[in-house]
Tab-separated table of C-alpha atoms and ligand atoms in Angstrom:
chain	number	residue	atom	x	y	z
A	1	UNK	CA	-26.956	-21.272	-10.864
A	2	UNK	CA	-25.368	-18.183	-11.980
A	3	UNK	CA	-23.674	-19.148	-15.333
A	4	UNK	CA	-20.078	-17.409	-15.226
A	5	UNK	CA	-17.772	-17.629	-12.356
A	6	UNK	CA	-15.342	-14.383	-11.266
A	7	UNK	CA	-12.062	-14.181	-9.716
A	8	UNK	CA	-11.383	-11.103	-8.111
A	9	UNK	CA	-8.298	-10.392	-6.057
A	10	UNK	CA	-4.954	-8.610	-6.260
A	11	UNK	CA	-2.020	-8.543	-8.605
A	12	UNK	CA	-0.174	-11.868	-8.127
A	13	UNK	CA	-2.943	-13.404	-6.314
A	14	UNK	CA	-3.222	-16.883	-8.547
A	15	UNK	CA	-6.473	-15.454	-10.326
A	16	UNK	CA	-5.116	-16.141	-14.238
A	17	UNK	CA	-3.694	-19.922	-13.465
A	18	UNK	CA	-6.042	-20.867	-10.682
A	19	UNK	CA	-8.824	-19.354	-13.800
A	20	UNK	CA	-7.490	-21.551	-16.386
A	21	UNK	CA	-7.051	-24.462	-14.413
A	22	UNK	CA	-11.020	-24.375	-13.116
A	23	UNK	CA	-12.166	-23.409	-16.610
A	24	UNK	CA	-10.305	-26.915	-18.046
A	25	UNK	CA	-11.975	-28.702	-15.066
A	26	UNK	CA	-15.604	-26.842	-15.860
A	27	UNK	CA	-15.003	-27.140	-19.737
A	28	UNK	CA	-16.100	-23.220	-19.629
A	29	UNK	CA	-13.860	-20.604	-21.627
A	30	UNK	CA	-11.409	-18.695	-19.654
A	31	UNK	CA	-11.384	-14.770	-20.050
A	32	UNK	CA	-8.727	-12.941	-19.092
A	33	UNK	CA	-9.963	-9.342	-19.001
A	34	UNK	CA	-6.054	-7.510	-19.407
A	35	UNK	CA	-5.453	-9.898	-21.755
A	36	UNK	CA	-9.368	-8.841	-23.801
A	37	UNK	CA	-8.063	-5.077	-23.260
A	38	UNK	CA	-5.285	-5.556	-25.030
A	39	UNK	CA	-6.697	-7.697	-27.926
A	40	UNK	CA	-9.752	-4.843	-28.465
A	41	UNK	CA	-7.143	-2.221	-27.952
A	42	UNK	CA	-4.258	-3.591	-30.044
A	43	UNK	CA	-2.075	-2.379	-27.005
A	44	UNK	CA	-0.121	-3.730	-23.707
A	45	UNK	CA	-1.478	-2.390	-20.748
A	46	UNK	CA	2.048	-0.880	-19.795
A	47	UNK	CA	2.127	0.749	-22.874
A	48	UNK	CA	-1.560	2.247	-22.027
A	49	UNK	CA	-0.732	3.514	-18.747
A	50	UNK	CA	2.513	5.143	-20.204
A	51	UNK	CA	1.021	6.372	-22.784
A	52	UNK	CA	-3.116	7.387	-22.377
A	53	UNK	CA	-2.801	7.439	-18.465
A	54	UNK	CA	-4.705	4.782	-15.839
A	55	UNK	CA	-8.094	6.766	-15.834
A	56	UNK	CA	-8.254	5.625	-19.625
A	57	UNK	CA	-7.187	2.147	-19.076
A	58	UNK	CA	-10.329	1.854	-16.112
A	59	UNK	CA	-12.757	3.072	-19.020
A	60	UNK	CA	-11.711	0.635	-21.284
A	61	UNK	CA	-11.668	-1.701	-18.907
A	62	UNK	CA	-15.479	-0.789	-17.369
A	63	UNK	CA	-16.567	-0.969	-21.376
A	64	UNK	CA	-14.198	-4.429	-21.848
A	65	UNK	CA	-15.649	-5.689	-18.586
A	66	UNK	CA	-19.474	-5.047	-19.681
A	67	UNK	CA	-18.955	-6.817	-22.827
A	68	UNK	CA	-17.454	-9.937	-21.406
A	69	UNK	CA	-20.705	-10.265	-18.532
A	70	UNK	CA	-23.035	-10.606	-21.161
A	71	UNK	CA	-21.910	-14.254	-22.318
A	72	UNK	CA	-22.253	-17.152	-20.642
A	73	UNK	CA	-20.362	-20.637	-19.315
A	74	UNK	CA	-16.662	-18.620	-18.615
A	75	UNK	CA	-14.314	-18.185	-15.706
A	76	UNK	CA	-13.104	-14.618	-15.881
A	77	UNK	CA	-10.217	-13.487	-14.238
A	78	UNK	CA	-9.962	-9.852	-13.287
A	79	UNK	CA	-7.702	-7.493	-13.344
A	80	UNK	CA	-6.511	-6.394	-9.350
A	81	UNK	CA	-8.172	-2.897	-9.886
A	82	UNK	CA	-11.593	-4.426	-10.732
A	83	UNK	CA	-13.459	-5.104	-7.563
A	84	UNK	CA	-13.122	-1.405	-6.511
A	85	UNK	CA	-15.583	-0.473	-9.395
A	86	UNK	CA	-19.489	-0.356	-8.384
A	87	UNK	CA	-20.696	-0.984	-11.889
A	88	UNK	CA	-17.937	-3.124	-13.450
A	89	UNK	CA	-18.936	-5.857	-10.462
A	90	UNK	CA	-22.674	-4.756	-10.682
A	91	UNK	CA	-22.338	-6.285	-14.867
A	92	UNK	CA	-20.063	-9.370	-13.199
A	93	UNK	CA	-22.728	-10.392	-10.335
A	94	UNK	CA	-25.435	-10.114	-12.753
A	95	UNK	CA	-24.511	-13.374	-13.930
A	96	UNK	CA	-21.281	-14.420	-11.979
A	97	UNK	CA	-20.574	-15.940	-8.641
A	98	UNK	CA	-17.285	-13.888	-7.475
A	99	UNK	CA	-14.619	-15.168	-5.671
A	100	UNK	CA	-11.894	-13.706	-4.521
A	101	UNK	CA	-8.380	-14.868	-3.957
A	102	UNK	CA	-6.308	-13.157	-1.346
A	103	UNK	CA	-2.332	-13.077	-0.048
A	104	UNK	CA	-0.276	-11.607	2.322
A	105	UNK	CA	1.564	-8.881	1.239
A	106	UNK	CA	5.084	-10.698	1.630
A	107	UNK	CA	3.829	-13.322	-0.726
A	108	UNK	CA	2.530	-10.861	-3.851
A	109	UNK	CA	6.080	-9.318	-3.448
A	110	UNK	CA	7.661	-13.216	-4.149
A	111	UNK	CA	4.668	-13.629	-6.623
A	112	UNK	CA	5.259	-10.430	-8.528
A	113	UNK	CA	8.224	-9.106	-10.989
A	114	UNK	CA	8.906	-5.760	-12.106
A	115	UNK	CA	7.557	-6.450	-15.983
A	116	UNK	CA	4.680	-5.945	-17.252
A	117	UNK	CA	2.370	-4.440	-13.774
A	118	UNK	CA	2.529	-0.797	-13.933
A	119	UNK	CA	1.455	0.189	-10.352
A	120	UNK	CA	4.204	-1.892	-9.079
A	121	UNK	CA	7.072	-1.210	-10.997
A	122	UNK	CA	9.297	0.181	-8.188
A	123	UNK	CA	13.177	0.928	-7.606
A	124	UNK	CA	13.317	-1.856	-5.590
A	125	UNK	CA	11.834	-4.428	-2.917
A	126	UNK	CA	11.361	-2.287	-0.106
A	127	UNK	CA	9.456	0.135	-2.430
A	128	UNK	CA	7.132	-2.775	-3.981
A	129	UNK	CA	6.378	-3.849	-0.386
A	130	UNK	CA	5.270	-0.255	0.571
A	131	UNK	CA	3.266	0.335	-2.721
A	132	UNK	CA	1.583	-3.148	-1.786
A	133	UNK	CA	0.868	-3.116	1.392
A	134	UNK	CA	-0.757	0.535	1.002
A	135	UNK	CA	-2.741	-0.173	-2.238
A	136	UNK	CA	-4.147	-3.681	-0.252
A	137	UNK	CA	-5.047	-1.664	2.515
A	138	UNK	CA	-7.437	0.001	-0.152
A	139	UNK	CA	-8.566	-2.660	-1.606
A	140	UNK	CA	-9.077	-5.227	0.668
A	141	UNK	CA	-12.619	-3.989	1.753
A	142	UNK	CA	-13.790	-4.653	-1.896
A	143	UNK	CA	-12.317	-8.072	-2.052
A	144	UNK	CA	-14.045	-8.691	1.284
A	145	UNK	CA	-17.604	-8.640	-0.718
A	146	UNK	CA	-16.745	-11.836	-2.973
A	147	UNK	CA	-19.224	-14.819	-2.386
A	148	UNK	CA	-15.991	-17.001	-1.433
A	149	UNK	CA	-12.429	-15.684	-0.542
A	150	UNK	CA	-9.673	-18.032	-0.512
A	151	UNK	CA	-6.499	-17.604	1.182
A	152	UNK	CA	-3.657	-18.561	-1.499
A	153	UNK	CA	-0.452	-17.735	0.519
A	154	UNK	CA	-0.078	-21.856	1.355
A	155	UNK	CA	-2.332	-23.472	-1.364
A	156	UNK	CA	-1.454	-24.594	-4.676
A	157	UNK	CA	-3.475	-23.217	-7.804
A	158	UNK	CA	-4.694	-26.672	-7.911
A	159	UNK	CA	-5.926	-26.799	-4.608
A	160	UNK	CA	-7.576	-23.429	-4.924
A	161	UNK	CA	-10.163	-25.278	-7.843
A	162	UNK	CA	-10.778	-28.374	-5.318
A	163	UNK	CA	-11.789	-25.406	-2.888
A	164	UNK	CA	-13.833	-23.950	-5.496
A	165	UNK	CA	-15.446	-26.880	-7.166
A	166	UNK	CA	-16.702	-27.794	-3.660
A	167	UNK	CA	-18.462	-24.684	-2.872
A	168	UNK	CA	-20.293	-24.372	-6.782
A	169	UNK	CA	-21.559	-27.762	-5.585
A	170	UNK	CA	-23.282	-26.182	-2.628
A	171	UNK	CA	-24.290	-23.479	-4.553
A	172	UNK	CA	-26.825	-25.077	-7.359
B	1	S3P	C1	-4.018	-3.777	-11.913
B	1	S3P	C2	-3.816	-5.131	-12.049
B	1	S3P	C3	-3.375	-5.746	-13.309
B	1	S3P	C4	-3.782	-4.872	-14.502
B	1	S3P	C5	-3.303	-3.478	-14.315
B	1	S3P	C6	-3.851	-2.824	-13.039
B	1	S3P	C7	-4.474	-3.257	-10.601
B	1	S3P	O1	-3.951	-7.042	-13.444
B	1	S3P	O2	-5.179	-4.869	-14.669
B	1	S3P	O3	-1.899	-3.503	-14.290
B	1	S3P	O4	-4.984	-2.130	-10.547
B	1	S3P	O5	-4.343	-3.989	-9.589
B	1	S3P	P1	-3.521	-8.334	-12.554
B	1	S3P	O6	-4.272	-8.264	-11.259
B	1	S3P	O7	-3.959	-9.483	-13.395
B	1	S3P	O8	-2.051	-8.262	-12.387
């Protein structure tokens, strides 16, 4: 079996708690790959995008994300722009099973605060919504091409790892 296992999906889709909850149940490490960014970068990934711009946060993420594939026996969690880029998922499959966890837009709004997500730090509710819904619409075709997509909008991160720990039985 394919040693490291991937969540893909977007912002405020359970991938960082549903990640840390299967790696504790797998006894793999969990890798967070904003959360690596920032450590090799000794910055916040707001402060990137403020300051250097997204096109220079996606490179450091694509060299951050090549890095991380190489080792073995972890649950990575993505960040929600991740799955649109052809090589950073061509390092992840190399030795990853991806999954993807998906919402409805309605329920990454609830999920979601104004803090620390650049791309979604809007006037208001109605303009969150609207950047949502478009930037899903986007995406959604790339989360399509995970090995497993769960639906999170009425499961529990707990629930999502019994869903996963049944399929990586199948897998072997
Ligand atoms: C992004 C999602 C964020 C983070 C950055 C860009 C995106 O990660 O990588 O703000 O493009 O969807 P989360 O999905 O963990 O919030």
């Amino acid at each position: 079996m394919k040693s490291n296992i991937v969540l893909i999906g977007f912002m405020g889709s359970g991938k960082s708690i549903t990640g840390k909850l299967l790696a504790y149940r797998l006894g793999y490490n969990f890798v967070d790959t904003d959360t690596a960014i920032e450590q090799e970068y000794k910055s916040k990934i707001k402060d990137m995008f403020a300051k250097e711009g997204e096109a220079v946060f996606r490179q450091r993420e694509t060299a951050t994300i090549e890095k991380l594939a190489q080792k073995n026996h972890q649950v990575i969690s993505t960040g929600g722009g991740v799955a649109t880029k052809e090589k950073d998922m061509l390092a992840l499959r190399k030795n990853g099973i991806i999954i993807a966890l998906t919402a409805m837009p309605h329920t990454i709004l609830k999920r979601t605060g104004n803090d620390k997500r650049p791309l979604l730090a809007k006037k208001n509710n109605d303009e969150r919504l609207k950047t949502i819904i478009k930037l899903m619409a986007k995406r959604a075709p790339f989360y399509k091409k995970a090995d497993l997509i769960i639906k999170t909008d009425d499961t529990t991160p707990l629930q999502n790892v019994e869903i996963i720990m049944k399929y990586l039985k199948g897998v072997k």
